[in-house]
Tab-separated table of C-alpha atoms in Angstrom:
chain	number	residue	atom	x	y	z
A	1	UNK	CA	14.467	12.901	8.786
A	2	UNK	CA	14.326	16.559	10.139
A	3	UNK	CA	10.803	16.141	11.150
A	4	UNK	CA	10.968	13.169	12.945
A	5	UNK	CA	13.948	14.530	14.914
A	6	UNK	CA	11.891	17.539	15.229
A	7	UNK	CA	8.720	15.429	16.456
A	8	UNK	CA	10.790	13.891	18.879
A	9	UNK	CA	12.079	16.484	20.803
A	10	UNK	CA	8.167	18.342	20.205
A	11	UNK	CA	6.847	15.280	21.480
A	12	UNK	CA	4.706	14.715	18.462
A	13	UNK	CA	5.593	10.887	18.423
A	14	UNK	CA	3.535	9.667	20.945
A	15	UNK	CA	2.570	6.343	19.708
A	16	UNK	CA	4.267	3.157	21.736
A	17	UNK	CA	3.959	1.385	18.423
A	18	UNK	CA	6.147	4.188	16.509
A	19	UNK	CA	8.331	4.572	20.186
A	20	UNK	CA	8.617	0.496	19.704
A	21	UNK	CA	9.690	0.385	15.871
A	22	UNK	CA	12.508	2.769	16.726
A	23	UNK	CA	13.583	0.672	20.124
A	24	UNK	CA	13.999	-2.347	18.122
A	25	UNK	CA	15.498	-1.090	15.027
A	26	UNK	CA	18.053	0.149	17.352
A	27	UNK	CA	18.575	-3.061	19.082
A	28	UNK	CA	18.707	-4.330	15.813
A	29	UNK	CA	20.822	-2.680	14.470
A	30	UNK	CA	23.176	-3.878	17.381
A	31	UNK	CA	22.760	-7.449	16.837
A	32	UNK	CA	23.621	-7.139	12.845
A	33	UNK	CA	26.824	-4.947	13.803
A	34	UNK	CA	27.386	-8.101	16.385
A	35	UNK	CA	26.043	-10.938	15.484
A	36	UNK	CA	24.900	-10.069	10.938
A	37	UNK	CA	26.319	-9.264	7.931
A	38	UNK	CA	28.220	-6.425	9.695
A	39	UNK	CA	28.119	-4.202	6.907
A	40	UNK	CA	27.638	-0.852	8.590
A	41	UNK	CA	26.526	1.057	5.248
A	42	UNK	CA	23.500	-1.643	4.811
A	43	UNK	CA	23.257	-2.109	8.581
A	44	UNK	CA	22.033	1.801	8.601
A	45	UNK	CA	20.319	1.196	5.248
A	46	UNK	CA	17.531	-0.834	7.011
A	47	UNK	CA	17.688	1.038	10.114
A	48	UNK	CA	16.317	4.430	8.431
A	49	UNK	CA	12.735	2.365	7.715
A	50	UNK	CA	12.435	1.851	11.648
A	51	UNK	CA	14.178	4.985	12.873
A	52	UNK	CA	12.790	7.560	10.448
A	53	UNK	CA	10.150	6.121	7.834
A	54	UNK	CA	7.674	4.630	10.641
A	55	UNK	CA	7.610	7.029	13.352
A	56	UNK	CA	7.384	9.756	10.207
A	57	UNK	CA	3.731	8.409	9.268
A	58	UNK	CA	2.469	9.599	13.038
A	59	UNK	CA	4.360	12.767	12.538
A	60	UNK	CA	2.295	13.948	10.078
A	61	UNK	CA	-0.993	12.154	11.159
A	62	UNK	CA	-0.042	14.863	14.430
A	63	UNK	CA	0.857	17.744	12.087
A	64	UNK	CA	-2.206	17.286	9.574
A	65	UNK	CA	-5.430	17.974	9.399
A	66	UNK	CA	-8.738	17.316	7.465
A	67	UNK	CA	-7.222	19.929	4.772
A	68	UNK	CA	-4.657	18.562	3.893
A	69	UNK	CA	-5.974	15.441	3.790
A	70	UNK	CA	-8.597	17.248	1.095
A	71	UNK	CA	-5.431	18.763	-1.074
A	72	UNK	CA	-3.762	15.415	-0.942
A	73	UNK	CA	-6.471	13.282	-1.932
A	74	UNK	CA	-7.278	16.132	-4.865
A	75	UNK	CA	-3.916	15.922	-5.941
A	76	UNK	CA	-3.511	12.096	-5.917
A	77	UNK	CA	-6.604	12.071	-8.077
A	78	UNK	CA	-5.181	14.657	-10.495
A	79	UNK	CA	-1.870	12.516	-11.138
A	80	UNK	CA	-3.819	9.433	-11.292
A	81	UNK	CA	-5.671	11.170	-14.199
A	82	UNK	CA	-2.660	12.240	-16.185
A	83	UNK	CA	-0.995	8.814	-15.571
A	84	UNK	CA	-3.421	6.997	-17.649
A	85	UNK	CA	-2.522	7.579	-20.893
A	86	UNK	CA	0.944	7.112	-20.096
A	87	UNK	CA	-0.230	3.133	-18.688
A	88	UNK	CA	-2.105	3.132	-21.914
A	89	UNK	CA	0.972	3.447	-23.731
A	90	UNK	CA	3.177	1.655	-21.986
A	91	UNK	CA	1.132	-0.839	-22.389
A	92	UNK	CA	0.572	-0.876	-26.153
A	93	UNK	CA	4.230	-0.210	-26.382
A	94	UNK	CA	6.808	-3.022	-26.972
A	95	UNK	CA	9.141	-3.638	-24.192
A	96	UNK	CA	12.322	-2.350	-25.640
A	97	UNK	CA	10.465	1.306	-26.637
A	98	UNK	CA	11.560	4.287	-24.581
A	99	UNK	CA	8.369	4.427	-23.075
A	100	UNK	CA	9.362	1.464	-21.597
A	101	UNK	CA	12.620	2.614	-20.205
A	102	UNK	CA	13.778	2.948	-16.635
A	103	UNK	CA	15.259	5.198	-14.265
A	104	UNK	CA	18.852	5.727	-16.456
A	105	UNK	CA	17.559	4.548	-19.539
A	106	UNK	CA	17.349	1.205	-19.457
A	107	UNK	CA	15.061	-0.688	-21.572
A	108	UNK	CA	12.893	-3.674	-19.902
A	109	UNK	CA	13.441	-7.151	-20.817
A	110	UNK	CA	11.033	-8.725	-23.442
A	111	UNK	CA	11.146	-11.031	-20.663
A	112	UNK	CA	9.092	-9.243	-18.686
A	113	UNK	CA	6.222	-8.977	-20.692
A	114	UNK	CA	3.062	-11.032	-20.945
A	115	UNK	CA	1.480	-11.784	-23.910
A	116	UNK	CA	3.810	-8.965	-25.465
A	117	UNK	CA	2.860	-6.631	-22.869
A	118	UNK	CA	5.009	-4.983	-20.340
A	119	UNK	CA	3.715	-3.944	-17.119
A	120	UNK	CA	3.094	-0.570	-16.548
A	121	UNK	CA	5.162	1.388	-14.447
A	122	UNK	CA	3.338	5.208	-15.022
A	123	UNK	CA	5.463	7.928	-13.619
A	124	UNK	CA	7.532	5.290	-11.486
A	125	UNK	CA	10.314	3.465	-12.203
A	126	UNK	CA	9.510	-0.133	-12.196
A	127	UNK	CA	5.789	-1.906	-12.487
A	128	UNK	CA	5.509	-2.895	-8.668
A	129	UNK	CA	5.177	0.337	-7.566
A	130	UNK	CA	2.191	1.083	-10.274
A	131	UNK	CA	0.886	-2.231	-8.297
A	132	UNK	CA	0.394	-0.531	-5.240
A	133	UNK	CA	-0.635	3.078	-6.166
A	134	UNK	CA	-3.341	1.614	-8.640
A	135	UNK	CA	-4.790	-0.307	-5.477
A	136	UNK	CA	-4.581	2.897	-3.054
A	137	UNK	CA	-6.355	4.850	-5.593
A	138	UNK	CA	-9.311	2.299	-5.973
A	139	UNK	CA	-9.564	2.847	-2.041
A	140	UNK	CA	-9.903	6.669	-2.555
A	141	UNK	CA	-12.344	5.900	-5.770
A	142	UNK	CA	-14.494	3.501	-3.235
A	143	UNK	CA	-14.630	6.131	-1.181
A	144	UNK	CA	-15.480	9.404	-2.858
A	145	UNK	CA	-18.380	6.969	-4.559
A	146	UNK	CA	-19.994	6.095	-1.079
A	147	UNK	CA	-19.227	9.312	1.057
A	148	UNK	CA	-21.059	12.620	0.110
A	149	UNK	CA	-18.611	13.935	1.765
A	150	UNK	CA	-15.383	13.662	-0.323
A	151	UNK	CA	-17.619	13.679	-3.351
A	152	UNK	CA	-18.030	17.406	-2.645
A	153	UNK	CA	-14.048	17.476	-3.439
A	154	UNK	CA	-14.010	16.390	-7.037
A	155	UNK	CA	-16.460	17.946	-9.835
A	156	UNK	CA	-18.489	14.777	-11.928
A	157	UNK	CA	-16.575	15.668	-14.941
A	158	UNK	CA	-13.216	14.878	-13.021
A	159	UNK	CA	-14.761	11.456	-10.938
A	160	UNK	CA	-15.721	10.109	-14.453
A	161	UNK	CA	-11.959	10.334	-15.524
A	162	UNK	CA	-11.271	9.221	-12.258
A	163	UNK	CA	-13.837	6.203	-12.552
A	164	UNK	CA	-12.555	5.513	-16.370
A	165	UNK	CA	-8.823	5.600	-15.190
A	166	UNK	CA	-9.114	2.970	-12.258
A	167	UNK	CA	-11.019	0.607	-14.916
A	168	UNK	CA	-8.205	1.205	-17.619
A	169	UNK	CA	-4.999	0.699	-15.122
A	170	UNK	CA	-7.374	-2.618	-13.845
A	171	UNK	CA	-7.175	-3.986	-17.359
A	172	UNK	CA	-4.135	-3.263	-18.503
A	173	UNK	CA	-2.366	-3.762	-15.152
A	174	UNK	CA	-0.511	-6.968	-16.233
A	175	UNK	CA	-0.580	-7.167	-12.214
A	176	UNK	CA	-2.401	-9.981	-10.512
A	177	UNK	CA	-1.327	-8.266	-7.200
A	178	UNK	CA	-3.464	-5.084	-8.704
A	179	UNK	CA	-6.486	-7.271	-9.047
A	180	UNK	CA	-6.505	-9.366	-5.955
A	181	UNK	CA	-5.792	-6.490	-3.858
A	182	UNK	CA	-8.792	-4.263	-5.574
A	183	UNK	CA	-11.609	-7.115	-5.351
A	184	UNK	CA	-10.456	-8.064	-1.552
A	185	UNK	CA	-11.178	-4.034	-1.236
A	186	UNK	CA	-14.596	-3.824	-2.798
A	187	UNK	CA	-15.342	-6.897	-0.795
A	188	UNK	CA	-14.005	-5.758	2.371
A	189	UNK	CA	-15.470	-2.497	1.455
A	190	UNK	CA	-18.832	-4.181	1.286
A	191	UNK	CA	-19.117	-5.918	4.003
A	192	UNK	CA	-17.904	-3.658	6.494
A	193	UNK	CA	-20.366	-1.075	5.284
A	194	UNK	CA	-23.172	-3.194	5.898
A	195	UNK	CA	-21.761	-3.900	9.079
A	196	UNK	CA	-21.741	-0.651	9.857
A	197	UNK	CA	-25.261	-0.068	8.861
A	198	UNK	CA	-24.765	2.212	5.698
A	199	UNK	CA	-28.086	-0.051	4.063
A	200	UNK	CA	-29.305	2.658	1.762
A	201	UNK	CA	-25.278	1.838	0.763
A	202	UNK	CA	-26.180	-1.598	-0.517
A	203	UNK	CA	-27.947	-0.667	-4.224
A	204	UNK	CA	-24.134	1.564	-4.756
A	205	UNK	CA	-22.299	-1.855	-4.008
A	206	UNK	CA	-24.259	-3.639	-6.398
A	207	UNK	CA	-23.865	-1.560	-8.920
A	208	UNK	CA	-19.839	-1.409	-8.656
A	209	UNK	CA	-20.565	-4.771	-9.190
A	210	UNK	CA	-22.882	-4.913	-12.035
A	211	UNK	CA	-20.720	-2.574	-13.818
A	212	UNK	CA	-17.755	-4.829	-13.284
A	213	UNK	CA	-19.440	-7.640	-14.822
A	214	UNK	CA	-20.596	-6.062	-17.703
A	215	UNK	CA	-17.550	-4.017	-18.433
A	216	UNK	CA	-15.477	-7.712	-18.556
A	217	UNK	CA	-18.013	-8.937	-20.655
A	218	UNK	CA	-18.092	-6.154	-22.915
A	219	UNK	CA	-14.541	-6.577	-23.294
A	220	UNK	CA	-14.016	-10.478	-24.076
A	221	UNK	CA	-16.956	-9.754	-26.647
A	222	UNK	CA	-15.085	-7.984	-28.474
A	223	UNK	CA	-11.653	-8.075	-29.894
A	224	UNK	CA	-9.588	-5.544	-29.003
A	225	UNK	CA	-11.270	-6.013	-25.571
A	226	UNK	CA	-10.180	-9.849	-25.480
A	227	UNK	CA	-6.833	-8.485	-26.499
A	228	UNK	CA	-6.768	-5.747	-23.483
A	229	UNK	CA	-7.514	-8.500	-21.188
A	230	UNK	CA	-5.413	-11.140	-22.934
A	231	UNK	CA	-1.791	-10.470	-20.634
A	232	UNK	CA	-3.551	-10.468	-16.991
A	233	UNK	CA	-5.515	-13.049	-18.138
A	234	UNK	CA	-1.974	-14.955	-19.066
A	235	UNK	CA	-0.623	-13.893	-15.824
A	236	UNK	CA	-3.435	-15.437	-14.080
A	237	UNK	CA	-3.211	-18.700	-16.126
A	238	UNK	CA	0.397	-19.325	-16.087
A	239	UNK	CA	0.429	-18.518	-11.972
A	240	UNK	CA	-2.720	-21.372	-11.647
A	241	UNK	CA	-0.504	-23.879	-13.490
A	242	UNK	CA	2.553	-23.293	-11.520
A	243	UNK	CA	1.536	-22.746	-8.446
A	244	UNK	CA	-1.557	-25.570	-8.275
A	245	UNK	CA	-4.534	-23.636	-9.395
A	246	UNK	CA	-7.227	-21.059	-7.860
A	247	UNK	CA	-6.676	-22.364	-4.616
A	248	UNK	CA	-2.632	-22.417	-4.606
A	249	UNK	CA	-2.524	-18.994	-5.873
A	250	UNK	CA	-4.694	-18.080	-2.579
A	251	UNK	CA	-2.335	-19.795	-0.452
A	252	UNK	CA	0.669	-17.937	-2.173
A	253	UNK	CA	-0.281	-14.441	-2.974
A	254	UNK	CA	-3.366	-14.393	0.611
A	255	UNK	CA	-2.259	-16.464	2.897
A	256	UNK	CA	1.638	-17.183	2.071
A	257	UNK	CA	2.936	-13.570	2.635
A	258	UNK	CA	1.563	-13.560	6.640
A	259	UNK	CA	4.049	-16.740	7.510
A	260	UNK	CA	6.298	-14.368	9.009
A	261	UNK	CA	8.328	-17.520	10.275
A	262	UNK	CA	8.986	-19.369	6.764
A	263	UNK	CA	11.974	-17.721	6.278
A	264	UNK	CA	15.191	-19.286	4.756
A	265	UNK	CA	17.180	-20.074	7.116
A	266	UNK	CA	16.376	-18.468	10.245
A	267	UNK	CA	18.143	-17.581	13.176
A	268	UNK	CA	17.332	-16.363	16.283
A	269	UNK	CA	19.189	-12.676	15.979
A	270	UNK	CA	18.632	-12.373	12.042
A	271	UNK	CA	20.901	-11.960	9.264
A	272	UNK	CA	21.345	-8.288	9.830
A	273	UNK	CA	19.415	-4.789	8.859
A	274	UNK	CA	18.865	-3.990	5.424
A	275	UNK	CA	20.054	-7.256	3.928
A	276	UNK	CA	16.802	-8.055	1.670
A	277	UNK	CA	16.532	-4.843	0.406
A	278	UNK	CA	17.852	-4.393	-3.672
A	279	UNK	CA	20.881	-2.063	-2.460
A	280	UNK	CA	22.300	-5.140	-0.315
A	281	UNK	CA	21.855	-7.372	-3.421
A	282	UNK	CA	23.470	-5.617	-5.420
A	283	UNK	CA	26.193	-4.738	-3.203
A	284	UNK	CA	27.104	-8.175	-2.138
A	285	UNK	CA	25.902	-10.527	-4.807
A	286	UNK	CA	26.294	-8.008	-7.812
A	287	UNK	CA	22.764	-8.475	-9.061
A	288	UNK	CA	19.063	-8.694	-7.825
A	289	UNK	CA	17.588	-11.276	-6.278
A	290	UNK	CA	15.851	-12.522	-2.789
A	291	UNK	CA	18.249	-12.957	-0.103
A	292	UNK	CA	15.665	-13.541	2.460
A	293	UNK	CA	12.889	-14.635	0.668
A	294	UNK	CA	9.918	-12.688	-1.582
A	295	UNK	CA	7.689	-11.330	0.936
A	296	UNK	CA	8.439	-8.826	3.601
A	297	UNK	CA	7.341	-10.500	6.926
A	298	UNK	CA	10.051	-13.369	6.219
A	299	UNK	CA	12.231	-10.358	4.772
A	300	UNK	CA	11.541	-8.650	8.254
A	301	UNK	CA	11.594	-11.838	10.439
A	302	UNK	CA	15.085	-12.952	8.460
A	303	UNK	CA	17.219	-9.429	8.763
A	304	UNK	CA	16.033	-9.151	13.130
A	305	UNK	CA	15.749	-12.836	13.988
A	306	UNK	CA	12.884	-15.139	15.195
A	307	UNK	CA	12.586	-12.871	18.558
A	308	UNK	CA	12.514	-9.073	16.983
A	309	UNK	CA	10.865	-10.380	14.001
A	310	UNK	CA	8.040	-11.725	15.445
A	311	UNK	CA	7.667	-8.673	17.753
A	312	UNK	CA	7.451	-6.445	15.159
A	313	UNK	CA	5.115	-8.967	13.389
A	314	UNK	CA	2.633	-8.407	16.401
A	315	UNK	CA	3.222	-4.952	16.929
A	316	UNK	CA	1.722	-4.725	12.985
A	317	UNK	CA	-1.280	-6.218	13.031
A	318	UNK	CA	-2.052	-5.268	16.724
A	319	UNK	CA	-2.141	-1.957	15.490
A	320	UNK	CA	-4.275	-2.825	12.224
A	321	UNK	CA	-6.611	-4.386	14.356
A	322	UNK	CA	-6.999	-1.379	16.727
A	323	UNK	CA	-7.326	0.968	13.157
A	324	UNK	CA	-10.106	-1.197	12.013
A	325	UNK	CA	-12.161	-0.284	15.112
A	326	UNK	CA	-11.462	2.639	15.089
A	327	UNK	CA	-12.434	2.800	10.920
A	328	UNK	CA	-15.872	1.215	11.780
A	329	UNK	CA	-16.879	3.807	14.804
A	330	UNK	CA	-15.805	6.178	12.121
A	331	UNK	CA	-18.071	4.825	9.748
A	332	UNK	CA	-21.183	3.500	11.920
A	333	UNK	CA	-21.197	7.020	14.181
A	334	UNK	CA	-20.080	9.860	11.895
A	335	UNK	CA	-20.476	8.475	8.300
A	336	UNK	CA	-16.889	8.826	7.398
A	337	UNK	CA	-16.201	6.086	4.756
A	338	UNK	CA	-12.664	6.815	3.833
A	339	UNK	CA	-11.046	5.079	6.562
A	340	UNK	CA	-13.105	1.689	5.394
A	341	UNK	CA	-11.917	2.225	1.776
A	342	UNK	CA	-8.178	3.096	3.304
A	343	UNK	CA	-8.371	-0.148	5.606
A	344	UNK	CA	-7.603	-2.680	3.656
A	345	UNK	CA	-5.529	-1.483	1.222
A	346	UNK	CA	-3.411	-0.624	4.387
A	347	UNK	CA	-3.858	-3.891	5.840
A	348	UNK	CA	-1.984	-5.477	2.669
A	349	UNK	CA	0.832	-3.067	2.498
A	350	UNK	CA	1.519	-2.252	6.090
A	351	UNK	CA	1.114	-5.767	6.995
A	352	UNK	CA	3.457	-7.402	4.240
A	353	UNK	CA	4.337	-4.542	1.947
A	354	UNK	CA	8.018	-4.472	0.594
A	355	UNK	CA	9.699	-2.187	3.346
A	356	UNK	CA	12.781	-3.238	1.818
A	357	UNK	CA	12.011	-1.311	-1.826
A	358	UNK	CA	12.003	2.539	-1.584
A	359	UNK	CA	8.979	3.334	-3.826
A	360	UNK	CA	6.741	0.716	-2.555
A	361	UNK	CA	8.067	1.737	1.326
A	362	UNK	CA	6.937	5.270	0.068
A	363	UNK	CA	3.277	3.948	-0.693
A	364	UNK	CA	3.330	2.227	2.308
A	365	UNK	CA	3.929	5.185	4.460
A	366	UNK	CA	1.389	7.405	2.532
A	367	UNK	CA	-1.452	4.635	3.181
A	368	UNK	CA	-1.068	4.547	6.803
A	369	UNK	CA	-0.867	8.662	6.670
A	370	UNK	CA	-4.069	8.712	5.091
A	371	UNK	CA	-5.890	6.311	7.000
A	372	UNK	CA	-4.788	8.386	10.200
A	373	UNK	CA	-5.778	11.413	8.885
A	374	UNK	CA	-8.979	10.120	7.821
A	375	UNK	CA	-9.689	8.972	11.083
A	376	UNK	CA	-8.909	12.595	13.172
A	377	UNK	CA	-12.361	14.098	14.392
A	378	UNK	CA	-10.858	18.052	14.491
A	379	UNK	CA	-9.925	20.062	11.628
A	380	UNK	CA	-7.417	22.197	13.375
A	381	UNK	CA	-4.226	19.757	13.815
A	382	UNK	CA	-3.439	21.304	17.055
A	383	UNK	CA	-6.576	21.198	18.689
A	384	UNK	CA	-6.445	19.104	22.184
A	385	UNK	CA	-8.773	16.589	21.327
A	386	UNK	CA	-6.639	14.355	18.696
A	387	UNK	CA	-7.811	10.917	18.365
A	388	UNK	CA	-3.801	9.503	17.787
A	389	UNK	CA	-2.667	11.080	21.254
A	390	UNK	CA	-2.187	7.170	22.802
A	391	UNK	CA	-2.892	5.254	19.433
């Protein structure tokens, strides 16, 4: 909060897409105290996202440079590392061990598990927010395996923990979101490289590939293996039968989330700030549950109304589009690779991520840092010539 104040007044935030997010959060925030729910404390609840969380992630792509984008990536890497055998045991654990627990020591719901096991959470507090670090650290793996560059950062002792911790946390994910998200990143990934003209890249992609298919295969060979893959494999089973098979789980979990307009109910000023997030559940229905719908667009689109919903809608993948142009000058011109590996990982969670839940709004906000910082051409973060001066 302090340094987006600060970067206001400094005149750090000079993005019209941050300048817009706070405009119409404020205008928002109007029409719920008018027109919403009218509950001031969940009113400013949502407000904080647009008036502090978004305009925070071109703070620090204006603050940071190519070093700390080094020390964060090295330290993202080294927590990644020592979270794996904590997945591995919450995983092997049943759901009612402590291991299991959350935040105030609850224990999960057998419920929750499939095929007896629980989804990881690692250091976090529930298993969705594991379902969107997991994917950002793929990107980063991607992209220390194609760039010579970042490779220099991490020793081969520590990339092959790194490299046997993303294939773990794939296969014991319990998350189809995990695994849909990581192969539309290798594919994405692969295409865009090509398209970038990185050929002498082509022989790496096929062997992330080839190692894929033969590590899966190992796996249902054996035993134990069929029993690692046994609860994703349930996840993805149960999810075809109830939601109509390969190609209705497309439509649901691809194309579903980006019909920003499907939302229950929806009126042309909104249902009011803050109102699908868990604290405005809880406060007003005494339990969890979607208010506005699962997926953030229609979460977005319900709280500010057809009108500010939609804008911000826009005003998302306008500037997604714009990054990706900017990732693939990065990657044709100077041979920079992370911001490909970032892109669509970022994509997917700045797009349609869940705003509305504080961990996952954290993730969401680190991604777009990254890919920003990734994408600066000077290593001194006050230099002039910054690429984000009118992004």
């Amino acid at each position: 909060i302090w340094l987006v104040i600060v970067g206001f007044y400094k005149g750090w935030i000079k993005s019209p897409v941050a300048i817009a997010f706070m405009v119409i959060g404020v205008v928002s925030f109007i029409t719920t105290m008018i027109f919403g729910h009218q509950n001031l404390f969940i009113a400013l609840y949502g407000l904080r996202i647009w008036l502090f969380h978004m305009p925070f992630i071109f703070v620090m792509a204006y603050i940071l440079d190519k070093r700390d984008l080094k020390r964060i990536l090295q330290f993202l890497v080294f927590v990644f590392i020592l979270a794996t055998p904590l997945f591995l045991m919450q995983f092997f654990s049943p759901p009612n061990t402590i291991w299991n627990a959350t935040v105030g020591g609850e224990i999960s719901d057998a419920e929750m598990a499939a095929n007896g096991a629980v989804r990881p959470s690692g250091f976090f507090a529930n298993g969705v927010s594991s379902a969107y670090f997991n994917p950002l650290m793929f990107s980063i793996l991607l992209a220390v395996y194609f760039s010579s560059y970042y490779r220099k950062f991490i020793n081969p002792s520590v990339f092959l923990l790194f490299l046997v911790g993303i294939a773990v946390t794939l296969v014991t994910s319990v998350s189809r979101g995990t695994v849909i998200q990581s192969i539309i990143t290798l594919v994405v990934v692969s295409v865009w490289l090509q398209v970038a003209g990185a050929k002498n890249n082509l022989w790496k992609i096929l062997g992330v590939i080839l190692i894929l298919v033969v590590f899966i295969n190992l796996f249902q060979s054996t035993e134990y293996g069929a029993r690692l893959l046994a609860p994703i494999t349930y996840r993805f089973e149960s999810a075809a039968e109830s939601e109509g098979g390969t190609k209705g789980i497309f439509i649901s979990r691809v194309i579903g989330p980006y019909l920003w307009y499907k939302t229950p109910d929806l009126s042309l000023f909104g249902k009011g700030l803050g109102l699908s997030s868990n604290f405005a559940a809880q406060t007003l229905t005494g339990g969890y549950n979607f208010i506005l719908g699962e997926w953030s667009s229609q979460q977005i689109t319900g709280e500010m109304g057809l009108i500010l919903g939609t804008i911000i809608f826009f005003l998302k993948i306008g500037l997604l589009v714009y990054l990706i142009k900017r990732s693939y000058i990065a990657a044709r011109y100077r041979k920079e690779y992370l911001p490909i590996a970032l892109w669509p990982f970022v994509f997917t969670s700045f797009a349609n991520g869940h705003y509305n839940l504080t961990s996952t709004l954290g993730f969401i906000v680190l991604g777009m840092i990254l890919l920003l910082l990734s994408l600066k051409t000077n290593r001194n973060a006050y230099s002039k010539n910054r690429v984000f001066r009118h992004s």
